[in-house]
Short mmCIF file of C-alpha atoms in Angstrom, two decimals:
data_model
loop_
_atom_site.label_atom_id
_atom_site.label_comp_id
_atom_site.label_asym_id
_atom_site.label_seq_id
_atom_site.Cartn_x
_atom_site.Cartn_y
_atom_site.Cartn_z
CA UNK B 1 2.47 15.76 12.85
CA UNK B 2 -0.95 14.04 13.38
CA UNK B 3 -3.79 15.11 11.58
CA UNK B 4 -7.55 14.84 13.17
CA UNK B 5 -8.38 11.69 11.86
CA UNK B 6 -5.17 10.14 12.86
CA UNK B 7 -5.53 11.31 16.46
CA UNK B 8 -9.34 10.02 16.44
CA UNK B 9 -8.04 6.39 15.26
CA UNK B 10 -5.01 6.47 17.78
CA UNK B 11 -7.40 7.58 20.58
CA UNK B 12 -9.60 4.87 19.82
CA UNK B 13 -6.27 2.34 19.58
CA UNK B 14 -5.58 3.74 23.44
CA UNK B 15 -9.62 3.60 25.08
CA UNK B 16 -9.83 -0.57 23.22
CA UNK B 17 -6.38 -0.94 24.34
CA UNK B 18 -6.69 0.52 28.25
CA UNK B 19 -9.62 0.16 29.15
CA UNK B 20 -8.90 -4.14 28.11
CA UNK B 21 -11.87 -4.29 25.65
CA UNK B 22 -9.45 -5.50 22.75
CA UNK B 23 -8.61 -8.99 24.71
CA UNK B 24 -12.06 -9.57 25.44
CA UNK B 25 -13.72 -8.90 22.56
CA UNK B 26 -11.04 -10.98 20.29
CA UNK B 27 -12.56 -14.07 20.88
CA UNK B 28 -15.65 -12.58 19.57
CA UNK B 29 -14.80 -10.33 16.65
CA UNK B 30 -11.16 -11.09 16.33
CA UNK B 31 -12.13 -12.82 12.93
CA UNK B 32 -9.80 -16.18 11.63
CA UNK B 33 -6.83 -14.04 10.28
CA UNK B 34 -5.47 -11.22 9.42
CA UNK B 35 -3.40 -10.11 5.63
CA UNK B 36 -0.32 -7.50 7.14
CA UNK B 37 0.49 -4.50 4.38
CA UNK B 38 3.97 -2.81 4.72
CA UNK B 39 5.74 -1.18 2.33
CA UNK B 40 9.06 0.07 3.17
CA UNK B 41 10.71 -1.80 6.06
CA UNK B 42 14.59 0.08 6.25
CA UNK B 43 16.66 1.02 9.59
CA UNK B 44 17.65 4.00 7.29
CA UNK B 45 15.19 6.19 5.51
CA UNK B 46 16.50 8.88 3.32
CA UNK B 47 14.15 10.67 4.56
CA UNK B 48 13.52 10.06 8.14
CA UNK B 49 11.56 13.27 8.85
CA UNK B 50 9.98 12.99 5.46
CA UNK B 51 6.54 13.02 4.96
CA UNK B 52 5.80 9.97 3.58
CA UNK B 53 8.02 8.67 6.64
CA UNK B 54 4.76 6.59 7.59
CA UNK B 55 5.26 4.45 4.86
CA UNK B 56 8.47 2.73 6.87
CA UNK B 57 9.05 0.52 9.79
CA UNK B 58 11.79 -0.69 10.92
CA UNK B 59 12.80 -4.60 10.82
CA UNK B 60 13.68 -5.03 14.22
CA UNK B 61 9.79 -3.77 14.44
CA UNK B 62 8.74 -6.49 12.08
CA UNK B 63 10.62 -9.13 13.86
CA UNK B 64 9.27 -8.48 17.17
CA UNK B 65 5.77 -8.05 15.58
CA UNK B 66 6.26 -11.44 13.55
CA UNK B 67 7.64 -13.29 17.30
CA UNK B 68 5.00 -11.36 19.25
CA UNK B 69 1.97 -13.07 16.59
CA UNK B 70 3.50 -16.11 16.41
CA UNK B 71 3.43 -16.23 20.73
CA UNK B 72 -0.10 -15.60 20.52
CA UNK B 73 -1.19 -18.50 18.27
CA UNK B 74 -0.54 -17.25 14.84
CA UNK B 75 0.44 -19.66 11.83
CA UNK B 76 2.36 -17.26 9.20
CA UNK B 77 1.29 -18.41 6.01
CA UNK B 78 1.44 -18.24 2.04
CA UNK B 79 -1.26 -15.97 0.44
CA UNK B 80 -2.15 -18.80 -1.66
CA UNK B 81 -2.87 -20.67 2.10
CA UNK B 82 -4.34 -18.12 2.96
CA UNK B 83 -6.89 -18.19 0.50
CA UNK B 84 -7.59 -21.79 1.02
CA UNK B 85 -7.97 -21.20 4.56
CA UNK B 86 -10.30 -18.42 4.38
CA UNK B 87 -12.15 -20.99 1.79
CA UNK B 88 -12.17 -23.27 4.41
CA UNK B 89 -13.70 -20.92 7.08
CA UNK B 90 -10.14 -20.83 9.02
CA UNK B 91 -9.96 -24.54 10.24
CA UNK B 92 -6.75 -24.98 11.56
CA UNK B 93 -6.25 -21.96 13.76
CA UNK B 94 -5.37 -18.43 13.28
CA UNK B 95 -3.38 -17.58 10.29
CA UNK B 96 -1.73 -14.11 9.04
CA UNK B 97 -0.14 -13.44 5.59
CA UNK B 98 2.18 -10.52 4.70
CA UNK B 99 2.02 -8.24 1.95
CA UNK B 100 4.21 -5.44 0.76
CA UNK B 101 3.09 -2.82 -2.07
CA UNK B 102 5.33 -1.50 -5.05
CA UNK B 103 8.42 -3.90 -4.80
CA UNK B 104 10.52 -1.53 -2.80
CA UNK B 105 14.42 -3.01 -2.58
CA UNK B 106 14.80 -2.97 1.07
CA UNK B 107 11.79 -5.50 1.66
CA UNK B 108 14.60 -7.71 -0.30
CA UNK B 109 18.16 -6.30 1.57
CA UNK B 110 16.32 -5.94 4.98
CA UNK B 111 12.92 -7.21 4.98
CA UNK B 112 13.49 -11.05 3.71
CA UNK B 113 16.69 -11.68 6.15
CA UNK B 114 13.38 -10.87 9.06
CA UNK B 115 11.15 -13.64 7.12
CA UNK B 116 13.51 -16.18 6.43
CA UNK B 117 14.66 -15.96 10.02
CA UNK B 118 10.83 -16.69 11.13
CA UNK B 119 9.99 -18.56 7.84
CA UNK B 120 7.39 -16.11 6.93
CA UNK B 121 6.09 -16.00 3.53
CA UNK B 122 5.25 -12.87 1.94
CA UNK B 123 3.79 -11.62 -1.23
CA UNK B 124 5.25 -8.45 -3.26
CA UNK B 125 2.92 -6.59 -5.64
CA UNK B 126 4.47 -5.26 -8.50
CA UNK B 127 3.75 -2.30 -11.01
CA UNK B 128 5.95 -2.83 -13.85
CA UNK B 129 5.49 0.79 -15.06
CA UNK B 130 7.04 1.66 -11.91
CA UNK B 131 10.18 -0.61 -12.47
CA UNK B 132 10.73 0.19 -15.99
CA UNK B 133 10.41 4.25 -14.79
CA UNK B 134 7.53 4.79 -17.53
CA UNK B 135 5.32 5.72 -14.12
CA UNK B 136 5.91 7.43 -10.91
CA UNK B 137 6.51 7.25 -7.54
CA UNK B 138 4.50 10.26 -7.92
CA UNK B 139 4.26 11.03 -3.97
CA UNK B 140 7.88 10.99 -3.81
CA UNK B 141 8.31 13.73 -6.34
CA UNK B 142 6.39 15.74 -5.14
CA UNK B 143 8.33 15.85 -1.81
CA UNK B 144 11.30 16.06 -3.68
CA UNK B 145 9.92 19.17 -5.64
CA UNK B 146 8.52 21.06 -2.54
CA UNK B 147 11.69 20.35 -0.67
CA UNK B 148 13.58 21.75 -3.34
CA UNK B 149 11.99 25.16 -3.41
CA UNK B 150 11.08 27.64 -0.90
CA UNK B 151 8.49 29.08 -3.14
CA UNK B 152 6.58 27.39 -6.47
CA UNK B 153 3.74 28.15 -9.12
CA UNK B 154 0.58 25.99 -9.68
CA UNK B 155 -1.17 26.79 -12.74
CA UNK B 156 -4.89 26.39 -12.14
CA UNK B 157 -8.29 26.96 -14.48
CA UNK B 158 -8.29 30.54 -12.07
CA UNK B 159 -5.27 31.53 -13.50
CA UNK B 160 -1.55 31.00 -11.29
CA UNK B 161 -1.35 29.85 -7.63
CA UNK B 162 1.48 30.73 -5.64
CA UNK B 163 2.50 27.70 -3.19
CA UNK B 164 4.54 29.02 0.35
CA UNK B 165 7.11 25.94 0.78
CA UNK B 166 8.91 28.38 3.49
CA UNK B 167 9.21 26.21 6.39
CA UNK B 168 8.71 22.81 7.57
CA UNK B 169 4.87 23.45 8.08
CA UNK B 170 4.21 24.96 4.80
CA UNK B 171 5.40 22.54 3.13
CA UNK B 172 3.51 20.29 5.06
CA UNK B 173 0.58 21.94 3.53
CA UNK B 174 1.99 22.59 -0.19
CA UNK B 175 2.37 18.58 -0.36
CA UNK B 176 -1.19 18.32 0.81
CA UNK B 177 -2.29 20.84 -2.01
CA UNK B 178 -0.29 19.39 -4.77
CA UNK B 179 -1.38 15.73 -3.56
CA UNK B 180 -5.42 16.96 -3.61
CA UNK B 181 -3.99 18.71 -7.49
CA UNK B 182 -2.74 15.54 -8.68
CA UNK B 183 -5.28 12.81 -7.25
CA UNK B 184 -8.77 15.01 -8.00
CA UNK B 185 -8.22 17.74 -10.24
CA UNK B 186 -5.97 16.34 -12.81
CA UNK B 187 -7.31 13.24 -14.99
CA UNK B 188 -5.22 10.23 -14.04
CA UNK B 189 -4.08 9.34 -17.27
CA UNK B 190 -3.05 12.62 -17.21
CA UNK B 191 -0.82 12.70 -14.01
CA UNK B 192 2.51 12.13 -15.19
CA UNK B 193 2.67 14.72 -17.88
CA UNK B 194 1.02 17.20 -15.41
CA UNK B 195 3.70 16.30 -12.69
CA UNK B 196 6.60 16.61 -15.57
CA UNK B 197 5.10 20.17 -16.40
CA UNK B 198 4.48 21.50 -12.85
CA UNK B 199 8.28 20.32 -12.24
CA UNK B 200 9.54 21.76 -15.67
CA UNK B 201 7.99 25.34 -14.95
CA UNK B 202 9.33 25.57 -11.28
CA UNK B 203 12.64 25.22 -12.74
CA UNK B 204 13.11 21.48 -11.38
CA UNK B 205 14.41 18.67 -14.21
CA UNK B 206 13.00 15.16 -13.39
CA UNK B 207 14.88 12.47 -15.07
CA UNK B 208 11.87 9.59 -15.21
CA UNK B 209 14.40 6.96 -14.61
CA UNK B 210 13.51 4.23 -12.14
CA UNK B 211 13.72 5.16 -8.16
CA UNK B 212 16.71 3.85 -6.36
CA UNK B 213 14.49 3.07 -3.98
CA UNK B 214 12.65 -0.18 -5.68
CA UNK B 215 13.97 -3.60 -6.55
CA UNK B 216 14.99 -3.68 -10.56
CA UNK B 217 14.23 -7.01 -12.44
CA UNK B 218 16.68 -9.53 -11.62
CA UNK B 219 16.31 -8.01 -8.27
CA UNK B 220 12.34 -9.25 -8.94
CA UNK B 221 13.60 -12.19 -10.64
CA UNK B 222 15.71 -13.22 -7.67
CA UNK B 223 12.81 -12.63 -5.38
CA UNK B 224 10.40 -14.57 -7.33
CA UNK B 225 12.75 -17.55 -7.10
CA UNK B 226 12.87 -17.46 -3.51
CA UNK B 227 11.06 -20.04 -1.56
CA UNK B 228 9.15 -17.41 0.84
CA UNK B 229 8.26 -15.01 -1.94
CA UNK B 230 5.42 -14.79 -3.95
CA UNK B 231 4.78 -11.93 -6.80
CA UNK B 232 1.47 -10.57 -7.16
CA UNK B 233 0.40 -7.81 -9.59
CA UNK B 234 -0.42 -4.08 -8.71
CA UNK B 235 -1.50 -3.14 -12.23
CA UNK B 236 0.72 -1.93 -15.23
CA UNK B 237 0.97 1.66 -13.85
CA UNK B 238 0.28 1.76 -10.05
CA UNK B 239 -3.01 4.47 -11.14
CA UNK B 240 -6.23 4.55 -9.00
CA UNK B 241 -8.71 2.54 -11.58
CA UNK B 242 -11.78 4.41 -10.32
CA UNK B 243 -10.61 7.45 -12.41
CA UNK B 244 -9.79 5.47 -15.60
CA UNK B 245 -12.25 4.21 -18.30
CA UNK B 246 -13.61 1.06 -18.53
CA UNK B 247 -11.13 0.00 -20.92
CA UNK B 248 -8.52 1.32 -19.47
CA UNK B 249 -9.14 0.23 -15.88
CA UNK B 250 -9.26 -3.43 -17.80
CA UNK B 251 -6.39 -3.12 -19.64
CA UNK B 252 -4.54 -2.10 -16.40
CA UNK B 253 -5.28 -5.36 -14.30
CA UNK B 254 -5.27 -7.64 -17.49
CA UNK B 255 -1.89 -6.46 -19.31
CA UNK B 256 0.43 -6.74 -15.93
CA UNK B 257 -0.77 -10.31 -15.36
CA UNK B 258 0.79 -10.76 -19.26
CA UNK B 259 3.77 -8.38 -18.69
CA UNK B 260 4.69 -10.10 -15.49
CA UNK B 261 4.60 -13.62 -16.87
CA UNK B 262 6.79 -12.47 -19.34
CA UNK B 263 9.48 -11.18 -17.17
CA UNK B 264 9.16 -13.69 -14.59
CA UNK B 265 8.04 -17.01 -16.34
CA UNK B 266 4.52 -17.28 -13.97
CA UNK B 267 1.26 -15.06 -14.49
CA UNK B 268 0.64 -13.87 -11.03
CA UNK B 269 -2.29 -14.74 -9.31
CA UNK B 270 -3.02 -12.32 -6.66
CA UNK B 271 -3.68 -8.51 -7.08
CA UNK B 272 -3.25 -5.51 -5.11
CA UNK B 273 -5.35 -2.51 -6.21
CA UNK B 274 -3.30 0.68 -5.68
CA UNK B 275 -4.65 2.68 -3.09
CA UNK B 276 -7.17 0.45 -1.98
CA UNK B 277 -9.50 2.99 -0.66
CA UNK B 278 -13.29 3.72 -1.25
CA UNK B 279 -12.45 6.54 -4.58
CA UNK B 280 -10.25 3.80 -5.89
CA UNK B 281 -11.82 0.48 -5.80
CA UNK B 282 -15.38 -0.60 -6.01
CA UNK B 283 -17.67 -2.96 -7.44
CA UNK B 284 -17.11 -2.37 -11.50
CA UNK B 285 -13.08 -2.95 -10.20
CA UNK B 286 -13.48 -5.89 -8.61
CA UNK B 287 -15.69 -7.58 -11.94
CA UNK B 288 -12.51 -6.35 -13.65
CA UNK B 289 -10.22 -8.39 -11.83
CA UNK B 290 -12.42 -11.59 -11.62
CA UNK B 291 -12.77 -10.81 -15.51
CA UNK B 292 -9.07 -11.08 -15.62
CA UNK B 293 -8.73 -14.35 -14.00
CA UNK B 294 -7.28 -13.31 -10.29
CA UNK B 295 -7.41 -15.73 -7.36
CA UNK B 296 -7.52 -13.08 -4.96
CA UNK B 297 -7.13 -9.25 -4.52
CA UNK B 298 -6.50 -7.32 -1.91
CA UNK B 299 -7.36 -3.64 -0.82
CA UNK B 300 -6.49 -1.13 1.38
CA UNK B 301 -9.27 -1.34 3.75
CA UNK B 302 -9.00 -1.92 7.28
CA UNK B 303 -10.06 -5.17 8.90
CA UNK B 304 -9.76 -8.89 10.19
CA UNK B 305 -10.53 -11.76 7.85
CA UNK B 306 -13.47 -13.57 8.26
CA UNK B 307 -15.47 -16.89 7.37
CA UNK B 308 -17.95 -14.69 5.18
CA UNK B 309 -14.50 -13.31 3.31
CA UNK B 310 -14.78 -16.74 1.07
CA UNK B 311 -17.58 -14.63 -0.81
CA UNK B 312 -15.30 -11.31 -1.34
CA UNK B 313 -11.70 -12.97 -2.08
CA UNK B 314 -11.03 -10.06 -4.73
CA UNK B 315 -11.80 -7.60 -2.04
CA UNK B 316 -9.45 -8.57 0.88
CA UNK B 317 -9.14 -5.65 3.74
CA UNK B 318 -5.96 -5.76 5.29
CA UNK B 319 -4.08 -4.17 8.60
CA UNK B 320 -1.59 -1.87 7.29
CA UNK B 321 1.67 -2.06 9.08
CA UNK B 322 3.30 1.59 9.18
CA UNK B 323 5.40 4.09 10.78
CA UNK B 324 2.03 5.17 11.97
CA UNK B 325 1.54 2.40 14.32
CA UNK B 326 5.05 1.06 15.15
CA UNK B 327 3.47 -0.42 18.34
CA UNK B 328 2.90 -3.86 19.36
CA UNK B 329 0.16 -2.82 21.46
CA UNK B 330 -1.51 -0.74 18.24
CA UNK B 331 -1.25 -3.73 16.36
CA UNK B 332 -2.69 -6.27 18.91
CA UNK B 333 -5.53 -4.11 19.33
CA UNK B 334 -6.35 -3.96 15.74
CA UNK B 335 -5.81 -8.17 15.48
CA UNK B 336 -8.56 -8.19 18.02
CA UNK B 337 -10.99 -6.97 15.70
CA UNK B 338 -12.20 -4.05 17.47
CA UNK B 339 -11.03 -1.40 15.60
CA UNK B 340 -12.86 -3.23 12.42
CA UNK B 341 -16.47 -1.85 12.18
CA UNK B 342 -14.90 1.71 13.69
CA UNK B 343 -13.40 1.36 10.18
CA UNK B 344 -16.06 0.49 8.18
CA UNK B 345 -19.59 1.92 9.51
CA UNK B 346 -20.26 -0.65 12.51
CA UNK B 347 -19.69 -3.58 9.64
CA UNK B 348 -17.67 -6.40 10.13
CA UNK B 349 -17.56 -7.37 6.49
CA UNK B 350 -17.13 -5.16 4.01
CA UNK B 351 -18.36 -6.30 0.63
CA UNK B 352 -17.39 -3.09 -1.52
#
């Protein structure tokens, strides 16, 4: 199911794309690189109808996208080249970088065996609280709860709420509801214990051990060791920092740079901000994570890299990879730069 703004940004994929505007204007607007974001990258969801199926692709996707880039000029690169590249106004040609969020284990079992065949570097951004289980894949869970009732009970300030999770469409909507709950009515520190409760009361036990689905430590620790990888931080507790206080948005960025060292041996250098969007991440964030010492960090908003990024390196857009757009042409038309200010208000460069 597409919702209206995804069919507005895939119609404007398919006008840049057919009517040939996306080739031409490259050379214009098509920037000096780009920073890829997956996530999951698995032949075998467990959940292949799920609805956070979008966070997947497949790696025979990835390796065609990674040959199909590389055909048209691109150098895959370390972050930390990256960075000096961007410094350097993108002499040397056309560069990309790959990142994946929240250290998922199949970017290791099916993800790596893609890079190291096309010597791609990537960099994985870790939560620890989401490795040691003290924090959630909190999107997950609530799948998991709406899928596992037909019917459940929100307590809200108006008194109790009764969610329909009857068929595949309602629950469509209940997981929109509870997600809207969760990320605006609910304090984030707060979001875990709420979660807990709202499970608890609908007669659903969560267990608050680690997900299956990400890498453990020595899985990490493995990683980290591996020529193509580099770890980056995503904060201690994978929470949107706009909501927290001042001190605890700092505490957030500073402590996993300490927590990381000590698991891995090296203080990370590069941070992703979780979520990455507007609500999430702004200027006061970004002060926070130069406070802290970062080289670079990335968000989740949508563009080319540019000459003028040198200025902004702790507020990297990137061109999120996803189920969404499994399609070399979707992703060729978004390298080209075009699809950039529809993003962002007509702007090129977005500052924060």
């Amino acid at each position: 199911m597409i919702d209206g703004g995804e069919a507005i940004r895939k119609l404007a994929l398919n006008v840049a794309r057919y009517t040939g505007l996306a080739p031409l204007a490259k050379p214009f607007v098509g920037g000096i690189g780009a920073i890829l974001m997956l996530h999951r990258v698995t032949a075998t969801p467990e959940k292949p109808d799920g609805v956070n199926r979008h966070l997947n692709i497949a790696p025979g996707f990835l390796d065609a996208l990674i040959a199909d880039m590389r055909a048209d000029g691109y150098a895959f690169v370390s972050l930390d080249e990256a960075i000096e590249r961007i410094k350097a106004g993108g002499k040397g040609g056309q560069f990309a970088t790959i990142t994946a969020d929240d250290a998922y284990r199949d970017n290791m079992t099916e993800a790596l065996p893609v890079l190291e065949k096309h010597g791609a570097p990537i960099t994985i951004y870790v939560a620890p609280g989401l490795i040691d289980g003290a924090a959630d894949l909190w999107w997950d869970v609530v799948e998991d709860i709406v899928n596992a009732r037909d019917r459940l009970t929100l307590v809200t300030p108006d008194g109790p709420v009764t969610i329909d999770c009857s068929t595949r469409g309602k629950k469509l909507q209940a997981n929109n509801r509870l997600h809207s709950w969760l990320t605006l009515e609910v304090r984030e520190e707060d979001l875990r214990a709420a979660l807990h409760e709202f499970a608890r009361m609908n007669g659903i036990r969560l267990d608050g051990q680690q997900p299956s689905t990400l890498m453990n430590w020595d899985e990490i620790r493995t990683m980290a060791a591996h020529p193509l990888v580099t770890i980056g931080a995503h904060t201690v507790n994978h929470v949107n920092l706009k909501r927290l206080s001042e001190a605890d948005a700092r505490r957030e960025i500073g402590e996993v740079r300490r927590i990381l060292q000590a698991k891995l041996g090296e203080e990370p250098r590069h941070l992703a901000y979780p979520y990455g969007y507007a609500s999430a991440v702004g200027c006061r964030e970004v002060g926070f994570a130069r406070d802290a010492g970062y080289v670079s960090a990335v968000t989740t908003r949508h563009g080319v890299l540019r000459a003028e990024h040198s200025g902004f390196l702790l507020a990297l857009p990137r061109i999120s990879v996803n189920g969404r757009y499994q399609s070399l042409a979707h992703i060729r038309t978004m390298l080209s730069g075009v699809t950039t200010p529809l993003a962002n208000a007509g702007k090129m460069v977005v500052t924060i």
